[in-house]
Tab-separated table of C-alpha atoms in Angstrom:
chain	number	residue	atom	x	y	z
G	466	MET	CA	-0.064	-0.023	-0.035
G	467	SER	CA	1.449	3.307	-0.932
G	468	ILE	CA	1.968	5.954	1.726
G	469	THR	CA	-0.804	8.200	0.434
G	470	ALA	CA	-3.230	5.304	0.819
G	471	GLN	CA	-2.036	4.480	4.394
G	472	LEU	CA	-2.521	8.070	5.431
G	473	GLU	CA	-6.135	8.410	3.817
G	474	ASN	CA	-6.872	4.981	5.680
G	475	ALA	CA	-5.640	6.460	8.959
G	476	ARG	CA	-7.628	9.539	8.446
G	477	SER	CA	-10.873	7.602	7.774
G	478	LEU	CA	-10.221	5.711	11.031
G	479	VAL	CA	-9.934	8.824	12.897
G	480	LYS	CA	-13.346	10.041	11.471
G	481	ASP	CA	-14.742	6.827	12.879
G	482	LYS	CA	-12.971	7.487	16.281
G	483	ASN	CA	-10.952	4.281	15.815
G	484	TYR	CA	-7.931	6.024	17.291
G	485	LYS	CA	-5.988	3.086	18.352
G	486	GLU	CA	-5.633	1.634	14.691
G	487	ALA	CA	-5.055	5.097	13.415
G	488	GLU	CA	-2.216	5.631	15.840
G	489	THR	CA	-0.614	2.305	14.705
G	490	ILE	CA	-0.731	3.506	10.892
G	491	TYR	CA	0.456	6.898	11.682
G	492	LEU	CA	3.563	5.441	13.637
G	493	THR	CA	4.172	2.825	10.797
G	494	ILE	CA	4.332	5.670	8.279
G	495	LEU	CA	6.682	7.794	10.374
G	496	GLU	CA	9.032	4.857	11.150
G	497	SER	CA	9.220	3.400	7.653
G	498	GLU	CA	11.644	4.379	4.974
G	499	PHE	CA	10.449	5.058	1.471
G	500	GLU	CA	12.073	5.403	-1.767
G	501	GLY	CA	13.098	9.185	-2.323
G	502	ASP	CA	12.501	9.704	1.327
G	503	ASN	CA	13.851	13.175	0.876
G	504	THR	CA	11.142	14.264	-1.678
G	505	ASP	CA	8.753	17.065	-0.781
G	506	ALA	CA	5.656	14.728	-0.969
G	507	ILE	CA	7.000	12.175	1.498
G	508	LYS	CA	8.239	15.146	3.893
G	509	ASN	CA	4.694	16.647	3.541
G	510	THR	CA	3.018	13.374	4.216
G	511	LYS	CA	5.173	12.738	7.262
G	512	GLU	CA	4.572	16.403	8.494
G	513	SER	CA	0.770	15.542	8.429
G	514	CYS	CA	1.287	12.358	10.176
G	515	ILE	CA	3.112	14.069	13.192
G	516	LEU	CA	0.595	16.692	13.497
G	517	GLU	CA	-2.574	14.336	13.025
G	518	LEU	CA	-1.015	11.976	15.578
G	519	GLY	CA	-0.721	14.734	17.860
G	520	ASP	CA	-4.525	15.644	17.325
G	521	ILE	CA	-5.137	11.906	18.219
G	522	TYR	CA	-3.341	12.253	21.647
G	523	VAL	CA	-5.056	15.726	22.124
G	524	ALA	CA	-8.528	14.302	21.525
G	525	THR	CA	-8.059	11.257	23.711
G	526	GLU	CA	-6.238	13.485	26.488
G	527	GLN	CA	-3.277	10.980	26.608
G	528	LYS	CA	-0.568	13.682	28.134
G	529	ASP	CA	1.854	10.801	28.958
G	530	LYS	CA	1.961	9.888	25.199
G	531	MET	CA	1.995	13.428	24.137
G	532	ARG	CA	4.964	14.067	26.596
G	533	GLU	CA	7.019	11.229	24.929
G	534	PHE	CA	6.012	12.032	21.268
G	535	ILE	CA	6.894	15.585	21.116
G	536	PRO	CA	10.634	15.112	21.978
G	537	HIS	CA	10.625	11.995	19.847
G	538	SER	CA	9.088	13.619	16.769
G	539	ARG	CA	12.335	15.585	16.175
G	540	ASP	CA	13.880	12.183	14.917
G	541	TYR	CA	11.102	12.006	12.341
G	542	MET	CA	11.918	15.437	11.176
G	543	SER	CA	15.733	14.991	10.683
G	544	GLN	CA	15.352	15.418	6.881
G	545	PHE	CA	13.035	18.662	7.194
G	546	ALA	CA	14.155	22.018	6.602
G	547	LYS	CA	15.027	23.866	10.055
G	548	SER	CA	12.170	26.346	9.410
G	549	LYS	CA	9.683	23.455	9.034
G	550	THR	CA	10.955	21.552	12.076
G	551	ALA	CA	10.596	24.707	14.280
G	552	LYS	CA	7.054	25.270	12.910
G	553	VAL	CA	5.875	21.727	13.365
G	554	LEU	CA	7.510	21.481	17.100
G	555	LYS	CA	5.762	24.866	18.065
G	556	GLN	CA	2.411	23.605	16.627
G	557	LEU	CA	2.618	20.311	18.668
G	558	ILE	CA	3.479	22.362	21.902
G	559	GLU	CA	0.425	24.635	21.255
G	560	LYS	CA	-1.899	21.485	20.611
G	561	PHE	CA	-0.404	20.088	23.913
G	562	GLU	CA	-1.936	23.164	25.648
G	563	GLN	CA	-5.445	21.785	25.071
G	564	VAL	CA	-4.766	18.658	27.110
G	565	PRO	CA	-6.144	19.369	30.684
G	566	ASN	CA	-4.172	19.032	33.707
G	567	SER	CA	-0.982	18.828	31.723
G	568	LEU	CA	1.099	21.974	32.712
G	569	ASP	CA	3.924	20.219	34.465
G	570	ASP	CA	4.285	17.927	31.453
G	571	GLN	CA	4.217	20.853	28.964
G	572	ILE	CA	7.026	22.466	31.129
G	573	TYR	CA	9.246	19.331	30.597
G	574	VAL	CA	8.671	19.094	26.805
G	575	VAL	CA	9.393	22.816	26.419
G	576	GLU	CA	12.550	22.511	28.721
G	577	GLN	CA	13.720	19.576	26.489
G	578	SER	CA	12.864	21.395	23.229
G	579	ILE	CA	15.062	24.460	24.422
G	580	LEU	CA	17.851	22.185	25.028
G	581	TYR	CA	17.502	20.708	21.657
G	582	ALA	CA	17.569	24.268	20.204
G	583	LYS	CA	20.678	25.400	22.099
G	584	ASN	CA	22.613	22.189	20.900
G	585	GLU	CA	21.524	22.855	17.381
G	586	LYS	CA	22.380	26.638	17.766
G	587	ARG	CA	18.750	27.520	16.791
G	588	ILE	CA	18.603	30.942	18.586
G	589	PHE	CA	15.047	32.111	17.386
G	590	LEU	CA	13.637	28.791	18.176
G	591	LYS	CA	15.114	28.934	21.714
G	592	ASN	CA	13.889	32.296	22.198
G	593	SER	CA	10.372	31.636	21.197
G	594	LEU	CA	10.285	28.471	23.298
G	595	SER	CA	11.845	30.452	26.324
G	596	ILE	CA	8.805	32.844	26.162
G	597	LYS	CA	6.408	29.724	26.486
G	598	LEU	CA	8.386	28.280	29.389
G	599	ALA	CA	8.183	31.735	31.175
G	600	THR	CA	4.452	31.677	30.396
G	601	TYR	CA	4.007	28.147	31.748
G	602	LEU	CA	6.083	28.926	34.983
G	603	TYR	CA	3.748	31.899	35.586
G	604	LEU	CA	0.791	29.638	35.186
G	605	THR	CA	2.054	27.245	37.733
G	606	LYS	CA	2.549	30.253	40.063
G	607	ASN	CA	6.325	29.811	39.876
G	608	TYR	CA	6.882	33.676	39.681
G	609	LYS	CA	10.421	33.818	40.631
G	610	LYS	CA	11.778	31.567	37.926
G	611	SER	CA	9.502	33.230	35.492
G	612	ILE	CA	10.589	36.747	36.161
G	613	ASP	CA	14.314	35.567	36.161
G	614	LEU	CA	13.661	34.110	32.646
G	615	ILE	CA	11.632	37.168	31.581
G	616	ASN	CA	14.623	39.523	32.482
G	617	GLU	CA	17.177	37.333	30.335
G	618	LEU	CA	14.732	37.441	27.470
G	619	LEU	CA	14.091	41.211	27.576
G	620	THR	CA	18.045	41.788	27.407
G	621	GLU	CA	18.188	39.346	24.381
G	622	PHE	CA	15.198	41.001	22.545
G	623	LYS	CA	16.567	44.604	23.065
G	624	LYS	CA	19.819	43.608	21.623
G	625	LEU	CA	18.016	41.985	18.499
G	626	ASP	CA	15.384	44.932	18.474
G	627	ASP	CA	12.822	42.074	18.298
G	628	LYS	CA	9.679	44.166	18.737
G	629	PRO	CA	6.948	41.565	18.302
G	630	SER	CA	8.739	39.355	21.164
G	631	LEU	CA	9.302	42.515	23.419
G	632	VAL	CA	5.415	43.076	23.115
G	633	ASP	CA	4.875	39.507	24.483
G	634	VAL	CA	7.536	39.435	27.104
G	635	HIS	CA	6.741	42.796	28.475
G	636	LEU	CA	2.936	41.847	28.719
G	637	LEU	CA	3.841	38.623	30.468
G	638	GLU	CA	5.972	40.652	32.843
G	639	SER	CA	3.033	42.846	33.592
G	640	GLN	CA	0.859	39.788	34.340
G	641	VAL	CA	3.616	38.453	36.748
G	642	TYR	CA	4.099	41.653	38.595
G	643	HIS	CA	0.347	42.045	38.929
G	644	LYS	CA	0.274	38.589	40.676
G	645	LEU	CA	2.986	39.847	42.923
G	646	ARG	CA	1.053	42.839	43.797
G	647	ASN	CA	3.923	45.061	42.436
G	648	LEU	CA	1.401	47.322	40.584
G	649	VAL	CA	4.087	49.930	39.957
G	650	LYS	CA	6.181	47.609	37.835
G	651	SER	CA	3.134	45.816	36.314
G	652	LYS	CA	2.230	49.250	34.922
G	653	ALA	CA	5.433	50.185	33.829
G	654	ALA	CA	5.729	46.842	31.980
G	655	LEU	CA	2.334	47.418	30.228
G	656	THR	CA	3.378	50.731	29.080
G	657	ALA	CA	6.533	49.329	27.510
G	658	SER	CA	4.645	46.568	25.792
G	659	ARG	CA	2.059	49.161	24.371
G	660	THR	CA	4.876	51.257	23.210
G	661	ALA	CA	6.539	48.419	21.349
G	662	ALA	CA	3.166	47.419	19.979
G	663	ASN	CA	2.509	50.960	18.578
G	664	SER	CA	5.374	50.677	16.227
G	665	ILE	CA	4.360	47.325	14.644
G	666	TYR	CA	1.361	45.429	13.507
G	667	CYS	CA	-0.136	43.196	16.425
G	668	SER	CA	-2.493	40.296	16.129
G	669	SER	CA	-6.058	40.622	17.385
G	670	SER	CA	-5.366	38.261	20.253
G	671	THR	CA	-2.365	40.198	21.442
G	672	MET	CA	-4.240	43.500	21.409
G	673	ALA	CA	-7.225	41.786	23.201
G	674	GLU	CA	-4.516	40.536	25.921
G	675	LEU	CA	-3.143	44.174	26.138
G	676	ASP	CA	-6.446	45.741	26.625
G	677	LEU	CA	-7.512	42.960	29.174
G	678	MET	CA	-4.366	43.673	31.150
G	679	SER	CA	-5.131	47.503	30.998
G	680	GLY	CA	-8.647	46.923	32.342
G	681	ILE	CA	-7.254	44.920	35.222
G	682	LEU	CA	-4.791	47.439	36.356
G	683	HIS	CA	-7.456	50.320	36.112
G	684	CYS	CA	-9.692	48.086	38.181
G	685	GLU	CA	-7.076	47.887	40.768
G	686	ASP	CA	-6.871	51.625	40.809
G	687	LYS	CA	-10.755	51.736	41.270
G	688	ASP	CA	-11.031	53.537	38.116
G	689	TYR	CA	-14.117	51.145	36.932
G	690	LYS	CA	-15.317	53.426	34.208
G	691	THR	CA	-11.986	53.259	32.265
G	692	ALA	CA	-11.542	49.630	33.158
G	693	TYR	CA	-14.834	48.889	31.703
G	694	SER	CA	-13.924	50.547	28.303
G	695	TYR	CA	-10.908	48.403	28.135
G	696	PHE	CA	-12.667	45.248	28.928
G	697	TYR	CA	-15.202	45.935	26.329
G	698	GLU	CA	-12.501	46.202	23.542
G	699	SER	CA	-10.845	43.013	24.916
G	700	PHE	CA	-14.173	41.069	24.866
G	701	GLU	CA	-14.739	42.127	21.242
G	702	GLY	CA	-11.335	41.021	20.219
G	703	PHE	CA	-11.797	37.619	21.963
G	704	HIS	CA	-15.370	37.215	20.725
G	705	ASN	CA	-14.159	37.659	17.094
G	706	LEU	CA	-11.458	35.077	17.402
G	707	SER	CA	-11.861	31.265	16.826
G	708	THR	CA	-8.874	29.811	18.824
G	709	HIS	CA	-9.151	26.986	21.216
G	710	ASN	CA	-9.201	29.199	24.284
G	711	SER	CA	-10.964	32.287	22.786
G	712	PHE	CA	-14.418	31.486	24.406
G	713	GLU	CA	-12.804	30.888	27.724
G	714	LYS	CA	-11.034	34.338	27.496
G	715	ALA	CA	-14.173	36.183	26.310
G	716	CYS	CA	-16.267	34.527	29.294
G	717	LYS	CA	-13.517	35.593	31.661
G	718	VAL	CA	-13.456	39.403	30.348
G	719	LEU	CA	-17.280	39.440	30.426
G	720	LYS	CA	-17.143	38.654	34.117
G	721	TYR	CA	-14.792	41.661	34.678
G	722	MET	CA	-17.170	43.954	32.435
G	723	LEU	CA	-19.914	42.984	34.968
G	724	LEU	CA	-17.788	43.352	37.818
G	725	SER	CA	-16.992	47.007	36.666
G	726	LYS	CA	-20.725	47.747	36.359
G	727	ILE	CA	-21.481	46.226	39.786
G	728	MET	CA	-18.600	48.384	41.526
G	729	LEU	CA	-20.058	51.551	39.863
G	730	ASN	CA	-23.590	50.485	41.061
G	731	LEU	CA	-24.904	50.474	37.552
G	732	ILE	CA	-27.137	47.285	37.952
G	733	ASP	CA	-29.341	48.351	34.958
G	734	ASP	CA	-26.313	48.100	32.743
G	735	VAL	CA	-25.538	44.585	34.096
G	736	ASN	CA	-28.934	43.522	32.924
G	737	THR	CA	-28.656	45.228	29.396
G	738	ILE	CA	-25.149	43.568	28.907
G	739	LEU	CA	-26.725	40.045	29.960
G	740	SER	CA	-29.710	40.560	27.507
G	741	ALA	CA	-27.695	41.331	24.460
G	742	LYS	CA	-27.935	38.795	21.798
G	743	SER	CA	-24.325	37.505	21.785
G	744	THR	CA	-24.285	37.326	25.518
G	745	LYS	CA	-27.584	35.409	25.777
G	746	GLU	CA	-26.796	32.909	22.849
G	747	ILE	CA	-23.166	32.094	23.451
G	748	TYR	CA	-22.026	33.052	26.893
G	749	GLN	CA	-24.232	31.166	29.233
G	750	SER	CA	-22.231	29.541	32.198
G	751	ARG	CA	-22.238	29.204	35.913
G	752	GLU	CA	-19.565	32.121	36.288
G	753	ILE	CA	-22.013	34.640	34.462
G	754	ASP	CA	-24.908	33.377	36.508
G	755	ALA	CA	-22.926	33.952	39.698
G	756	MET	CA	-22.190	37.602	38.509
G	757	LYS	CA	-25.975	38.200	37.842
G	758	SER	CA	-26.897	36.881	41.202
G	759	ILE	CA	-24.403	39.083	42.917
G	760	ALA	CA	-25.621	42.148	40.990
G	761	ASP	CA	-29.265	41.366	42.266
G	762	ALA	CA	-28.004	41.081	45.879
G	763	TYR	CA	-26.087	44.244	45.748
G	764	ASN	CA	-29.055	46.054	44.080
G	765	ASN	CA	-31.310	44.452	46.874
G	766	ARG	CA	-28.707	45.588	49.589
G	767	SER	CA	-29.135	42.185	50.957
G	768	LEU	CA	-26.360	40.688	52.822
G	769	PHE	CA	-28.127	37.301	53.126
G	770	GLU	CA	-28.520	37.040	49.475
G	771	PHE	CA	-24.896	38.123	49.006
G	772	ASN	CA	-23.525	35.417	51.358
G	773	SER	CA	-25.855	32.738	49.810
G	774	THR	CA	-24.557	33.643	46.325
G	775	LEU	CA	-20.870	33.397	47.710
G	776	ASN	CA	-21.648	29.751	49.013
G	777	THR	CA	-23.696	28.723	45.934
G	778	TYR	CA	-20.868	30.006	43.415
G	779	ASN	CA	-17.863	29.489	45.726
G	780	ASP	CA	-15.459	28.055	43.099
G	781	GLU	CA	-16.647	30.526	40.276
G	782	LEU	CA	-16.100	33.475	42.306
G	783	LYS	CA	-13.239	32.841	44.628
G	784	ASN	CA	-10.861	31.146	42.267
G	785	ASP	CA	-10.357	34.458	40.474
G	786	ASP	CA	-8.067	36.892	42.453
G	787	LEU	CA	-9.421	40.188	40.999
G	788	ILE	CA	-13.117	39.234	41.592
G	789	ARG	CA	-12.445	37.928	45.033
G	790	SER	CA	-10.452	40.995	46.222
G	791	HIS	CA	-13.083	43.501	44.950
G	792	PHE	CA	-15.952	41.277	46.348
G	793	ASN	CA	-14.285	41.433	49.860
G	794	ALA	CA	-14.692	45.203	49.324
G	795	LEU	CA	-18.126	44.927	48.141
G	796	TYR	CA	-19.136	42.538	51.253
G	797	ASP	CA	-17.583	45.320	53.487
G	798	THR	CA	-19.809	47.924	51.776
G	799	LEU	CA	-22.781	45.764	52.090
G	800	LEU	CA	-22.287	45.048	55.665
G	801	GLU	CA	-21.645	48.670	56.680
G	802	SER	CA	-25.047	49.609	54.718
G	803	ASN	CA	-26.831	46.760	56.464
G	804	LEU	CA	-25.682	47.680	59.903
G	805	CYS	CA	-26.482	51.292	59.480
G	806	LYS	CA	-29.932	50.392	58.462
G	807	ILE	CA	-30.486	48.296	61.585
G	808	ILE	CA	-29.106	50.673	64.121
G	809	GLU	CA	-30.746	53.748	62.412
G	810	PRO	CA	-34.002	53.781	64.806
G	811	PHE	CA	-32.002	53.250	67.967
G	812	GLU	CA	-30.338	55.502	70.523
G	813	CYS	CA	-29.138	52.374	72.409
G	814	VAL	CA	-29.162	48.721	71.194
G	815	GLU	CA	-27.895	45.412	72.415
G	816	VAL	CA	-25.098	44.089	70.037
G	817	SER	CA	-26.577	40.623	70.349
G	818	HIS	CA	-29.818	41.946	68.960
G	819	ILE	CA	-27.920	43.281	65.832
G	820	SER	CA	-26.228	39.997	65.772
G	821	LYS	CA	-29.453	38.118	65.345
G	822	ILE	CA	-30.860	40.185	62.758
G	823	ILE	CA	-27.928	40.342	60.591
G	824	GLY	CA	-26.857	36.582	61.060
G	825	LEU	CA	-23.228	37.044	62.022
G	826	SER	CA	-21.449	36.281	65.433
G	827	ILE	CA	-21.165	39.014	68.270
G	828	ASP	CA	-17.559	39.114	67.748
G	829	GLN	CA	-17.870	39.848	63.925
G	830	VAL	CA	-20.606	42.605	64.565
G	831	GLU	CA	-18.543	44.249	67.450
G	832	GLY	CA	-15.428	44.154	65.251
G	833	LYS	CA	-17.168	46.031	62.433
G	834	LEU	CA	-19.008	48.527	64.507
G	835	SER	CA	-15.774	49.406	66.178
G	836	GLN	CA	-14.062	49.843	62.727
G	837	MET	CA	-17.165	52.023	61.625
G	838	ILE	CA	-17.053	54.306	64.640
G	839	LEU	CA	-13.172	54.842	64.119
G	840	ASP	CA	-13.908	55.470	60.311
G	841	ASN	CA	-16.666	57.990	61.173
G	842	VAL	CA	-19.307	56.214	59.333
G	843	PHE	CA	-21.436	57.006	62.350
G	844	PHE	CA	-20.924	58.470	65.891
G	845	GLY	CA	-21.218	56.182	68.777
G	846	VAL	CA	-19.752	54.199	71.686
G	847	LEU	CA	-19.554	50.351	72.357
G	848	ASP	CA	-20.106	49.330	75.898
G	849	GLN	CA	-18.614	45.979	75.713
G	850	GLY	CA	-19.190	45.253	79.480
G	851	ASN	CA	-22.870	45.537	78.926
G	852	GLY	CA	-22.925	44.612	75.297
G	853	TRP	CA	-24.525	47.607	74.257
G	854	LEU	CA	-24.031	50.194	71.482
G	855	TYR	CA	-24.819	53.879	72.080
G	856	ILE	CA	-25.666	55.792	69.010
G	857	TYR	CA	-25.186	59.691	68.760
G	858	GLU	CA	-26.302	62.289	66.171
G	859	SER	CA	-23.760	63.408	63.800
G	860	PRO	CA	-22.216	66.692	65.206
G	861	GLN	CA	-22.929	69.781	63.353
G	862	LYS	CA	-20.015	71.878	61.918
G	863	ASP	CA	-20.220	75.481	63.235
G	864	ALA	CA	-20.152	77.551	60.051
G	865	ALA	CA	-18.554	80.785	61.966
G	866	TYR	CA	-15.824	78.449	63.269
G	867	ASN	CA	-14.627	77.774	59.798
G	868	SER	CA	-14.977	81.316	58.551
G	869	SER	CA	-12.870	82.475	61.724
G	870	LEU	CA	-10.055	79.900	60.653
G	871	GLU	CA	-10.214	81.446	57.074
G	872	LEU	CA	-9.965	85.227	58.429
G	873	ILE	CA	-7.060	84.143	60.647
G	874	GLY	CA	-5.246	82.848	57.616
G	875	GLU	CA	-5.601	85.936	55.670
G	876	LEU	CA	-4.560	88.060	58.505
G	877	ASN	CA	-1.429	85.996	58.813
G	878	LYS	CA	-0.683	86.555	55.148
G	879	ALA	CA	-1.338	90.174	55.501
G	880	VAL	CA	1.104	90.412	58.618
G	881	ASP	CA	3.736	88.469	56.652
G	882	GLN	CA	3.659	90.671	53.799
G	883	LEU	CA	4.057	93.842	56.094
G	884	PHE	CA	7.200	92.144	57.760
G	885	GLU	CA	8.755	91.554	54.161
G	886	LYS	CA	8.232	95.139	53.261
G	887	ALA	CA	9.672	96.291	56.539
G	888	ASN	CA	12.779	94.344	56.068
G	889	VAL	CA	13.187	95.773	52.545
G	890	LEU	CA	12.986	99.160	53.869
G	891	ASN	CA	15.543	98.550	56.463
């Protein structure tokens, strides 16, 4: 049977989901020697076999086989041109990203590929794989190693004046520093990435990532209006892509769009976004349901609904650092609002009574009331011995007192001017 017939036979088996037999045929083709083994037709067939065999391992989620196959695939590409070998190797590594729970294996494969690139003196391949490795280290929360590798790459790419790579590495640097809570360096890295991006053509996915990071940093500065505009641009970018993770990214950005509107207390806008055609038909998930539920709870000023939503959608809300930190602030705001509503009719009230109404322990209520008094949210005194809270009316500021201070300030200026003139005359 000819090599073309074998390849077609393997493809028909894949269509029938008979992956085991298809895998055997693909491996047979790759390990066999054919007449005219160096011809373009044979090389193209072997390239197709390598990529399609990778697709089988991805479809069947066989991360162990993928881990072994990618380094071994270099032996099958010994007759390939260097550029084609690099292209196929990078495609296999990108396919491996689709296999769940395989980050450690991906790191191993990339490290082995970098060693291969160094031995073969393939500088550009080594650099592009090093960016992948830095990204994987960031995803596994190994931030120290990631930053060390990023610094090496930045030095290399600045020497080469490789703008596209500088965009990617500075963006990754910004993401790592954000996770380390060094917002100053994160903003500086993002600015450097955007500066490099302005001088070249950037893909839609890169621009969407840049907009996403800009939105996150504005969110950290509590500038939710600007953050929303960046998130919207990022959502549009990911929505129009068709890569394997574009839906997941768009869903994540949509969550951040809703977060921005919730923090601005624009609940009607949340409902408008969720009723849009693209959102209604495509982006239906528990994560979006969780944000809708939080918006409703915040709109109703209901701490009970807020806590119920956090318990129901615990994984969806607390696994995201940005959402978790902002919802902690939102919880404090709601708690203060509910406590103010409860104590409003009283001049003196038992803390235990407040605790029963709000559904929190006495210690939690006492701690929050103490903080609110210190922050001048309301004026009062806690009598912890008796477990009472005394609430006072807000003191009125005397307008005459402020006017007197302003007058004294103006007189001081006049006296200073007179002294200066007297010194000049003397």
